[in-house]
Short mmCIF file of C-alpha atoms and ligand atoms in Angstrom, two decimals:
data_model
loop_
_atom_site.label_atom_id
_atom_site.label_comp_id
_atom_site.label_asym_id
_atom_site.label_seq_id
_atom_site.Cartn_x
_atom_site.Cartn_y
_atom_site.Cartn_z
CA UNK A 1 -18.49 10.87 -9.13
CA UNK A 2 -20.02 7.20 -8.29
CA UNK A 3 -17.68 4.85 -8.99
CA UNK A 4 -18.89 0.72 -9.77
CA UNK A 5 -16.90 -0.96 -8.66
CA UNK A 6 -16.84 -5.21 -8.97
CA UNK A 7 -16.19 -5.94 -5.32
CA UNK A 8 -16.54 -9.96 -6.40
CA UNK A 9 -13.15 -10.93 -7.25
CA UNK A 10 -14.72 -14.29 -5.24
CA UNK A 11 -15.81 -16.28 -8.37
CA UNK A 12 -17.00 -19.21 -7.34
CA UNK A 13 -18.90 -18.07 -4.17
CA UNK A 14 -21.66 -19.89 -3.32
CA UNK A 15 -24.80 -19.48 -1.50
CA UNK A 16 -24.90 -20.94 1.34
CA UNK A 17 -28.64 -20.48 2.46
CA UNK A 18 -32.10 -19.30 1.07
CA UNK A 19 -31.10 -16.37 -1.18
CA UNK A 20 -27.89 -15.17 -0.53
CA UNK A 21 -26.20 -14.05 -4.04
CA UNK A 22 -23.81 -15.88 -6.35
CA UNK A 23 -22.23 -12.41 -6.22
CA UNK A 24 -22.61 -8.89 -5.34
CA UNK A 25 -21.74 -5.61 -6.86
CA UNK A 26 -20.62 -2.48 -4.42
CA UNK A 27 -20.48 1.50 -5.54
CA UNK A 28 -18.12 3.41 -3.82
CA UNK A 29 -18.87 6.82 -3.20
CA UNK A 30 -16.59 9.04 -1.96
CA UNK A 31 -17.02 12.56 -0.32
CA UNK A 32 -14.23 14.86 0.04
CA UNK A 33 -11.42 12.74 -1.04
CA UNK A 34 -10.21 10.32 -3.73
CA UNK A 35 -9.44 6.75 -1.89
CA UNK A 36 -9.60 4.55 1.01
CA UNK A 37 -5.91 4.66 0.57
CA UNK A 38 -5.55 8.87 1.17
CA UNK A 39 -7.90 8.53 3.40
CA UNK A 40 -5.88 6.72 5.70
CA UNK A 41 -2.96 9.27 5.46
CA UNK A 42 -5.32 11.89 6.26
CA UNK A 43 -6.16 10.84 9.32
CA UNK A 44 -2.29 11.28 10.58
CA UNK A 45 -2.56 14.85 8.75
CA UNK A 46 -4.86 15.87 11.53
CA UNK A 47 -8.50 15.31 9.57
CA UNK A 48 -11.28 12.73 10.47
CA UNK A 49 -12.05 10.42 8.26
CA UNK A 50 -14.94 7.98 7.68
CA UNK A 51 -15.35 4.71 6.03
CA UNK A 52 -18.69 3.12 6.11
CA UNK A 53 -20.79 0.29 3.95
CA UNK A 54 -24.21 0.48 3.27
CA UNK A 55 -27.01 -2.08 1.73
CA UNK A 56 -29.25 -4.68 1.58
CA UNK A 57 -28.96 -7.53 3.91
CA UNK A 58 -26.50 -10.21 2.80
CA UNK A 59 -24.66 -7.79 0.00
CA UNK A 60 -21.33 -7.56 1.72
CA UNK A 61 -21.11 -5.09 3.38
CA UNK A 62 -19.29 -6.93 6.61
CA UNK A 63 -17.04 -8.70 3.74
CA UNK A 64 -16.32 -5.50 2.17
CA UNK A 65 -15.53 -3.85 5.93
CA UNK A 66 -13.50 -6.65 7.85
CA UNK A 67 -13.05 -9.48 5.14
CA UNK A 68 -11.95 -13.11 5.79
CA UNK A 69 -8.76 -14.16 7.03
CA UNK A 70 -7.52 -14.98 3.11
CA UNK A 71 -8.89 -11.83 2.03
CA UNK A 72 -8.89 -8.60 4.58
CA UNK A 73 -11.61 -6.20 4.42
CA UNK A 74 -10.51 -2.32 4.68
CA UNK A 75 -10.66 -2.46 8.71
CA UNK A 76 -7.53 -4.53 8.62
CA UNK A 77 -6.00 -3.24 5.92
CA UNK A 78 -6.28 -0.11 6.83
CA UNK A 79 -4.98 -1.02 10.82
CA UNK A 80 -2.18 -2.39 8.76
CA UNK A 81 -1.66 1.01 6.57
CA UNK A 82 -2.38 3.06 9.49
CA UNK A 83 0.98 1.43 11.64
CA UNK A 84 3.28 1.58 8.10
CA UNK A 85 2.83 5.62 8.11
CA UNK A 86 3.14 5.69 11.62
CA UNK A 87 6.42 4.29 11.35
CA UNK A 88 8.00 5.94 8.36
CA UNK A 89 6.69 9.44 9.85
CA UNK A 90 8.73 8.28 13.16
CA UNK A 91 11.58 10.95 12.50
CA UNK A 92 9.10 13.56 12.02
CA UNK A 93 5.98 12.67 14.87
CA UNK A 94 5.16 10.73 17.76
CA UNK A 95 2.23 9.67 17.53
CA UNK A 96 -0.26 7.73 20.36
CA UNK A 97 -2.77 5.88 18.95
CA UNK A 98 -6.13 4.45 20.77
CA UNK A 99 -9.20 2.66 19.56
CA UNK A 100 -12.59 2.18 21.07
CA UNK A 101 -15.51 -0.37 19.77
CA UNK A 102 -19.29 -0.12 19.99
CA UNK A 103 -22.42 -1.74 18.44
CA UNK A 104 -25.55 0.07 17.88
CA UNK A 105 -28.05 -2.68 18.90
CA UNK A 106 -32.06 -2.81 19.14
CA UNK A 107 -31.27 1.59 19.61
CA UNK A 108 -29.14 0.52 22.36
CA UNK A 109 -25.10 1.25 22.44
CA UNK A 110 -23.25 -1.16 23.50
CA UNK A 111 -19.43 -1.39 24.41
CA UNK A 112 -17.90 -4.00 22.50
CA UNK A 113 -14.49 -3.89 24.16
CA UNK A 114 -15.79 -3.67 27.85
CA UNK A 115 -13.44 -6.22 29.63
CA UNK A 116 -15.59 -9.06 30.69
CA UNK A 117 -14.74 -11.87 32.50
CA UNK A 118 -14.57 -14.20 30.34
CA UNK A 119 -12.53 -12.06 28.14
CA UNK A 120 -9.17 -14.35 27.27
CA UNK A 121 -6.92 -11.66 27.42
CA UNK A 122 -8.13 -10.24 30.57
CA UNK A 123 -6.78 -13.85 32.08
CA UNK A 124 -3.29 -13.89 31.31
CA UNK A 125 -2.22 -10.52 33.31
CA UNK A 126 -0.89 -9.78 36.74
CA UNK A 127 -2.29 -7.47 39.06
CA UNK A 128 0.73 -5.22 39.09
CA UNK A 129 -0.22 -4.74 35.33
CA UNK A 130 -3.52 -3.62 35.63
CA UNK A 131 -2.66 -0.84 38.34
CA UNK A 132 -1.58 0.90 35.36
CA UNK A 133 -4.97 1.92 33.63
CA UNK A 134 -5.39 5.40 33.29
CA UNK A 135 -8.31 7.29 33.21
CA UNK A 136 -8.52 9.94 30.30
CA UNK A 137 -10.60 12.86 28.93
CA UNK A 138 -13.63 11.42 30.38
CA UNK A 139 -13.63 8.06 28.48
CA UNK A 140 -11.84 5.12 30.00
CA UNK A 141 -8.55 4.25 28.81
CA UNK A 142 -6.09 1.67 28.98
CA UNK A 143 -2.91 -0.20 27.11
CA UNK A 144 -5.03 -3.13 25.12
CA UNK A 145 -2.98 -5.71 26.89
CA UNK A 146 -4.09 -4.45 30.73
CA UNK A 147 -7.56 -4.83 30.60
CA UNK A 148 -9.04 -5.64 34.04
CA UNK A 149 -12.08 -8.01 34.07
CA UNK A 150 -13.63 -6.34 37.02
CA UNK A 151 -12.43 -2.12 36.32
CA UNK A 152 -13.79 0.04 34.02
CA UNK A 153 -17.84 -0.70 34.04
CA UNK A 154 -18.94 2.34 32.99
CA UNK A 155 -21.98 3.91 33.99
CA UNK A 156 -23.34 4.82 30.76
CA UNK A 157 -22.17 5.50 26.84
CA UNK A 158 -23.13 9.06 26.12
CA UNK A 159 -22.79 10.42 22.20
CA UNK A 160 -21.05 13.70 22.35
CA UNK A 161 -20.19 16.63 19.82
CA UNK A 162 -17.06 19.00 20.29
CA UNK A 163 -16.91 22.64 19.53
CA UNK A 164 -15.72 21.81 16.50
CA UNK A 165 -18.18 19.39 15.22
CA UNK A 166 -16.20 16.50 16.01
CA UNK A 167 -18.29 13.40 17.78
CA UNK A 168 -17.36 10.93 20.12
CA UNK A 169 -18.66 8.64 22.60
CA UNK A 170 -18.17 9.22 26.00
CA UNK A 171 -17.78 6.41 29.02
CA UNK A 172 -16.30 3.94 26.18
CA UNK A 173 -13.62 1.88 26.76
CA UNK A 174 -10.60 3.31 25.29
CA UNK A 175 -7.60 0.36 24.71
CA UNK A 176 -4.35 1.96 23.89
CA UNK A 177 -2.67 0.63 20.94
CA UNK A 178 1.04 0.68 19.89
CA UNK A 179 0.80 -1.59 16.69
CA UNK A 180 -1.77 -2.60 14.27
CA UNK A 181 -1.00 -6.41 15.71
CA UNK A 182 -2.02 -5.02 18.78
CA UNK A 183 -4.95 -2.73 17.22
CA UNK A 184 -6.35 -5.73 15.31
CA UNK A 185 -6.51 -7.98 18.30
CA UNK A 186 -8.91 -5.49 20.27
CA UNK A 187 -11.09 -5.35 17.19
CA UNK A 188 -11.13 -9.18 16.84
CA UNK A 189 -11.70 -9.56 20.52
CA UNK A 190 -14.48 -6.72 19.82
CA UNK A 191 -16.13 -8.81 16.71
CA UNK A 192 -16.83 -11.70 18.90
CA UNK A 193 -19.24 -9.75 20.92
CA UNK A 194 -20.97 -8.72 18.68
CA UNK A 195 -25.03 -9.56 18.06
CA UNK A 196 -25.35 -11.80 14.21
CA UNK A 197 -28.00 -14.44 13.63
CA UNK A 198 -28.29 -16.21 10.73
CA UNK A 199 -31.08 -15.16 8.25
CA UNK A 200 -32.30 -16.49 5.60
CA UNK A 201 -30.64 -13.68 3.89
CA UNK A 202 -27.52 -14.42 5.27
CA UNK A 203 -26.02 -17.20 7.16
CA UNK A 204 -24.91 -14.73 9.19
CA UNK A 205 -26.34 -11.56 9.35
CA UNK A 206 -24.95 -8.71 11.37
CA UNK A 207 -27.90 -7.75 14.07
CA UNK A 208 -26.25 -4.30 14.90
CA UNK A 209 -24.44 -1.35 13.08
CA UNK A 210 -21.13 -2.04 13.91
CA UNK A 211 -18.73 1.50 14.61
CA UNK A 212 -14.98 1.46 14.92
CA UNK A 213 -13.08 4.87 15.90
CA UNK A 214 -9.26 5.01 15.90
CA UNK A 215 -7.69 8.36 17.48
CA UNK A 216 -4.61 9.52 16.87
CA UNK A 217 -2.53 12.45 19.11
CA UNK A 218 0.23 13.39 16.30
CA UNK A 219 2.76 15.24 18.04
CA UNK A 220 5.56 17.20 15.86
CA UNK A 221 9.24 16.67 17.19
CA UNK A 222 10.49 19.91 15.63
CA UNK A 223 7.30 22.25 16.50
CA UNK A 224 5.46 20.20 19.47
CA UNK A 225 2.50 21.31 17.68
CA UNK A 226 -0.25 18.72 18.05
CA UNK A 227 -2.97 17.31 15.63
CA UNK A 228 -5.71 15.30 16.37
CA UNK A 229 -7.10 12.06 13.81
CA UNK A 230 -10.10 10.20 13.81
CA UNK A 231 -10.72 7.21 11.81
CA UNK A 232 -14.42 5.66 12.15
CA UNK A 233 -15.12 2.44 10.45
CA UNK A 234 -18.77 1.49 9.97
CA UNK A 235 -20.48 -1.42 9.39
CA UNK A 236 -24.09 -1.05 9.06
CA UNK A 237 -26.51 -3.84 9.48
CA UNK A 238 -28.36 -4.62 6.30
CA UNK A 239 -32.21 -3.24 5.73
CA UNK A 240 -34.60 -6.40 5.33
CA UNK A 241 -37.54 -7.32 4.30
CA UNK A 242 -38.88 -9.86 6.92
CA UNK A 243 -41.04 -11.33 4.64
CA UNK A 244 -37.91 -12.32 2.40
CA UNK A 245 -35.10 -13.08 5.82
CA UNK A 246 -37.90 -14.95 7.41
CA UNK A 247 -37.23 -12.93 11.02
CA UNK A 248 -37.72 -15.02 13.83
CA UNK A 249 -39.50 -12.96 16.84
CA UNK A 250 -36.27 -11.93 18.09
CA UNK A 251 -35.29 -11.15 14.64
CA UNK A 252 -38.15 -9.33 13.85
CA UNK A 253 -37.43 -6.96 17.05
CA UNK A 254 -34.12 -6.43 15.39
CA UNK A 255 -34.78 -5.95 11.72
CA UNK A 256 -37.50 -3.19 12.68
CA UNK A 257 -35.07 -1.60 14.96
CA UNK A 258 -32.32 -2.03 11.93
CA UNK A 259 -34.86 -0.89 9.60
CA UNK A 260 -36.02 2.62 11.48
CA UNK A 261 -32.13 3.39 12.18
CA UNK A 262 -31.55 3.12 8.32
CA UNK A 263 -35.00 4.95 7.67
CA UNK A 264 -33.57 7.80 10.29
CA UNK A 265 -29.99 7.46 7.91
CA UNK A 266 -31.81 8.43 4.41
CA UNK A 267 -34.23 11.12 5.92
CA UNK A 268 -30.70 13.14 7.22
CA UNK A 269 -28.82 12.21 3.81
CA UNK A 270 -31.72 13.21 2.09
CA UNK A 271 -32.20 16.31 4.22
CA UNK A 272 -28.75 16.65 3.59
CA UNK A 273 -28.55 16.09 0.02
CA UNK A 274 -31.40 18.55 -0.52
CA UNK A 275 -29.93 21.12 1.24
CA UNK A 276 -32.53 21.91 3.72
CA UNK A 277 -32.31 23.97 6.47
CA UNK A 278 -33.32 21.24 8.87
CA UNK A 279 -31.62 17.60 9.41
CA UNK A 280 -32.90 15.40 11.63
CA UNK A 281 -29.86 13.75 12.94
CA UNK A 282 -31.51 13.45 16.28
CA UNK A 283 -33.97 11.06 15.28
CA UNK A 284 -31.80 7.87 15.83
CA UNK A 285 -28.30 7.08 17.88
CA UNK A 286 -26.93 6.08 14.52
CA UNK A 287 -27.25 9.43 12.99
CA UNK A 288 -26.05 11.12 15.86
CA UNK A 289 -23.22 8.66 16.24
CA UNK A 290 -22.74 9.83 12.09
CA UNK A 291 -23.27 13.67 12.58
CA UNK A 292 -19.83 14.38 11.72
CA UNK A 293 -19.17 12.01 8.65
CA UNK A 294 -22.27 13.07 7.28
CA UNK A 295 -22.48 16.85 6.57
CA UNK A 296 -20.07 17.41 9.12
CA UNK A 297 -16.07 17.28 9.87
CA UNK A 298 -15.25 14.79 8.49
CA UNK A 299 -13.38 13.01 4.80
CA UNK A 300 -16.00 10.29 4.37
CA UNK A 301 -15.96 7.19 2.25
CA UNK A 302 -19.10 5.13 1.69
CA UNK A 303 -19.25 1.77 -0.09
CA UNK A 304 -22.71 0.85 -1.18
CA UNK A 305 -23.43 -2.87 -1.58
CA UNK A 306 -25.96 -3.76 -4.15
CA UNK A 307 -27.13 -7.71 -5.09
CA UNK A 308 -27.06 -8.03 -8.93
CA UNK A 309 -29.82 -10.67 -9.02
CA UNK A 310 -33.28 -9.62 -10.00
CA UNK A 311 -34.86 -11.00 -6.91
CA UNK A 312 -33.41 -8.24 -5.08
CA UNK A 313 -33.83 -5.83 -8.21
CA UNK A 314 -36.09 -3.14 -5.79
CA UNK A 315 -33.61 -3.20 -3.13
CA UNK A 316 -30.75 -2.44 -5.45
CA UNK A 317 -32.65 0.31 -7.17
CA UNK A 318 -33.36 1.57 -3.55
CA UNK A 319 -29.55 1.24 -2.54
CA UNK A 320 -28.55 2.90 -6.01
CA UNK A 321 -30.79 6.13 -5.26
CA UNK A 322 -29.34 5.88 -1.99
CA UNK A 323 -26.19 6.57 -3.25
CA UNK A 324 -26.58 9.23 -5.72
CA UNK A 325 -28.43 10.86 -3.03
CA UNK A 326 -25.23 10.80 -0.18
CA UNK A 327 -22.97 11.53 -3.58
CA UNK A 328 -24.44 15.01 -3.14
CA UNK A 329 -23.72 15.67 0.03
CA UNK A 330 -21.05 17.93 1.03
CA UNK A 331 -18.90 17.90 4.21
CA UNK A 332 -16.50 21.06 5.56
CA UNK A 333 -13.53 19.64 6.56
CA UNK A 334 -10.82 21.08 8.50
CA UNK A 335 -7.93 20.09 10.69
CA UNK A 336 -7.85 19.05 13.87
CA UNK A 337 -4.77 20.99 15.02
CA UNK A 338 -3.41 22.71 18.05
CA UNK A 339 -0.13 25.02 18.05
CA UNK A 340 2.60 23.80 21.09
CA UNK A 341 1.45 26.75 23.70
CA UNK A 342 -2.26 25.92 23.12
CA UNK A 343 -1.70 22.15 23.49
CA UNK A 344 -0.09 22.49 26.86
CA UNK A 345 -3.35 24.67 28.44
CA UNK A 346 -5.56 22.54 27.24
CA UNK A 347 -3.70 19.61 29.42
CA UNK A 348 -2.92 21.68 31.81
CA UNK A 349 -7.13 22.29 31.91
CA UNK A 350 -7.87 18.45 31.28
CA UNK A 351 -5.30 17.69 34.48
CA UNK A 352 -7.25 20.52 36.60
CA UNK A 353 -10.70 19.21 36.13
CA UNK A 354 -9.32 15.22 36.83
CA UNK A 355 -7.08 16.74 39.83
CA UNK A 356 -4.04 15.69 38.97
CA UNK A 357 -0.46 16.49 39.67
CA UNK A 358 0.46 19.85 37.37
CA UNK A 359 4.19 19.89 38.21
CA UNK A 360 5.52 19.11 34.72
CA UNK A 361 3.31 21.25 32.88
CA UNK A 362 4.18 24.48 35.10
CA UNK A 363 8.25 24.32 34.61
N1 LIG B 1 -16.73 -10.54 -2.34
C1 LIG B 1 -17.08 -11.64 -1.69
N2 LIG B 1 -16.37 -12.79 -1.84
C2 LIG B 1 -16.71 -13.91 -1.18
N3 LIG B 1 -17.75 -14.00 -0.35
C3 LIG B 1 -18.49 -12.90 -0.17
C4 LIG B 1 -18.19 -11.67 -0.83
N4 LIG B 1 -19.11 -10.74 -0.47
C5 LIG B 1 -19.92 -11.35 0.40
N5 LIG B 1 -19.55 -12.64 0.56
C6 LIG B 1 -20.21 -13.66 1.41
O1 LIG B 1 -21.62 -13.39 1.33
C7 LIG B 1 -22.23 -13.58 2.58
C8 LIG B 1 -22.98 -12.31 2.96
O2 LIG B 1 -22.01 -11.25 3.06
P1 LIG B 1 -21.97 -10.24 4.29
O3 LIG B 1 -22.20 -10.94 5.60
O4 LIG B 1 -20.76 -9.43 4.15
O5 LIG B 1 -23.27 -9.39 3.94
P2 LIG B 1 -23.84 -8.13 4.74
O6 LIG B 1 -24.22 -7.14 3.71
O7 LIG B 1 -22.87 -7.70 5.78
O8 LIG B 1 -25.13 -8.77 5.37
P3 LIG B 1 -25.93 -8.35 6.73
O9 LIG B 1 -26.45 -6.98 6.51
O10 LIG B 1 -27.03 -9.36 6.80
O11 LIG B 1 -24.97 -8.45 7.85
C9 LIG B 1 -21.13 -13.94 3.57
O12 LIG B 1 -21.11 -15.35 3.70
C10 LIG B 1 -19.87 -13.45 2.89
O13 LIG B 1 -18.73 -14.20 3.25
#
């Protein structure tokens, strides 16, 4: 099922530069499940989940993800939903929560929540607060509000699959999170890093595909059983026509790289949707970085953004093929779960291989 769906309840809008819309138009297609809302209570039920937009440069996609402050894209709102089930499922779970941040620019990852110094909320703590960072399953993790400006430069941001198809990035910075206040703050302190320029497309135009992953450890109170969510949110930067955004030299670097990432996207959906035997997800970081939310583990949820005006008529028709194409796709989803017994070895394996104390684990 593709669904149209009138994402412009902004009447009014106007453009601000060359030939950005009066409005735009975005098809959601969904794979595996019915909502953004489900979605978001699947991810506590142990399941990854993706949420991405895709389209043309200027079509919303970045106003469809994170919104404006008056009207909240699905990143916060779904921070927001994410923290309400978290605490009406308190009797029942605990559950820890962590987020890391990256951008996907010129084919080059980049850590959007690496503590730098000039990072304001790396200012305002004490010493004594950032001796507790903790290092964790090869990624590095803190609490959000401890982040050092000098600790935690990792060496390098390495995209890796688990046995059981689920992918993640290693050497990230990892913020723990405890509320979706607290969640939405890393992401906004993310956002200003990253790379936009404005077009004239868009006044400003996202240079990078932006990816958001929230993980959840759900642990049961009455079984100690433990499951394991993923939420990704996706961003992608818009295709372009240079000719049409009028790319500046730096720009131009950017829209090509943009442009062959995207290319890389529709050979694996249409690999995908075509059922061949081959999919070329190693061509480009960003379908690696995708391998599970496309064809893979994962509940997925993909807005397309289309322009309704008939300057951009090719580029819808492209972005509307596009998404009949991913509508075909299907993913084989399972839970991320672990009985109490099984949960235990596999920390008592993770606290071998850092060297730490096994004490509590043993009794
Ligand atoms: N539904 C909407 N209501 C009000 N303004 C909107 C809406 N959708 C998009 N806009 C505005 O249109 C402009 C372009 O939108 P946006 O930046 O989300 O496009 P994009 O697809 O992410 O573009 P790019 O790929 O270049 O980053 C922005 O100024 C945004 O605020």
């Amino acid at each position: 099922m593709v669904r149209g769906t009138p994402a412009n309840q902004h009447q009014g809008f106007e453009s601000q530069v060359g030939y950005v819309e009066a409005s735009t138009l975005c098809v959601q297609v969904t794979l595996s499940s019915r909502g953004a809302r489900a979605l978001i209570q699947s991810t506590l039920d142990g399941f990854n989940v993706t949420i991405m937009a895709y389209g043309q440069t200027g079509s919303g996609k970045t106003y469809t993800m994170i919104g404006s402050e008056n009207n909240p894209g699905i990143a916060p709102r779904a921070f927001k939903r994410l923290f309400q089930l978290i605490e009406a499922g308190h009797s029942r779970h605990t559950v820890q929560a962590s987020a890391y941040m990256m951008e996907l620019y010129n084919d080059k990852l980049i850590d959007l929540l690496r503590p730098t110094g000039n990072n304001e909320l790396t200012k305002s703590k004490s010493e004594s607060e950032y001796s507790k960072e903790i290092r964790k399953e090869g990624a590095y993790a803190m609490s959000f509000s401890l982040i050092h400006p000098l600790v935690f430069q990792s060496e390098k941001l390495d995209i890796k699959k688990d046995k059981k198809g689920s992918v993640h990035v290693q050497g990230a910075t990892v913020c723990s999170v405890s509320s979706a206040g607290e969640l939405m703050r890393a992401f906004q302190q993310g956002l200003t890093n990253r790379h936009t320029a404005a077009t004239k497309m868009n006044v400003e135009s996202s240079r990078s595909h932006l990816i958001i992953v929230v993980c959840l450890t759900i642990t049961s109170r009455q079984t100690g059983s433990v499951l394991k969510g993923k939420l990704t949110l996706v961003d992608l930067a818009g295709s372009e026509r240079v000719s049409k955004s009028g790319a500046s030299a730096d720009q131009l670097r950017e829209a090509n790289s943009i442009n062959k990432s995207l290319s890389a996207l529709g050979d694996v959906v249409s690999a995908l949707s075509s059922e061949s035997s081959f999919v070329p997800y190693r061509n480009s970081k960003l379908t690696m970085l995708l391998q599970d939310s496309l064809g893979g583990n994962s509940k997925t949820l993909v807005f397309v953004n289309v322009s309704p005006v008939a300057h951009n008529a090719d580029e819808t028709l492209v972005s509307l093929m596009y998404a009949s194409r991913i509508k075909q796709i299907t993913n084989s989803v399972s839970r991320n779960s672990d009985n109490k017994e099984i949960s235990r070895l596999k920390s008592i394996i993770s606290k071998l291989k850092k060297g730490e104390d096994l004490d509590e684990d043993i009794t």
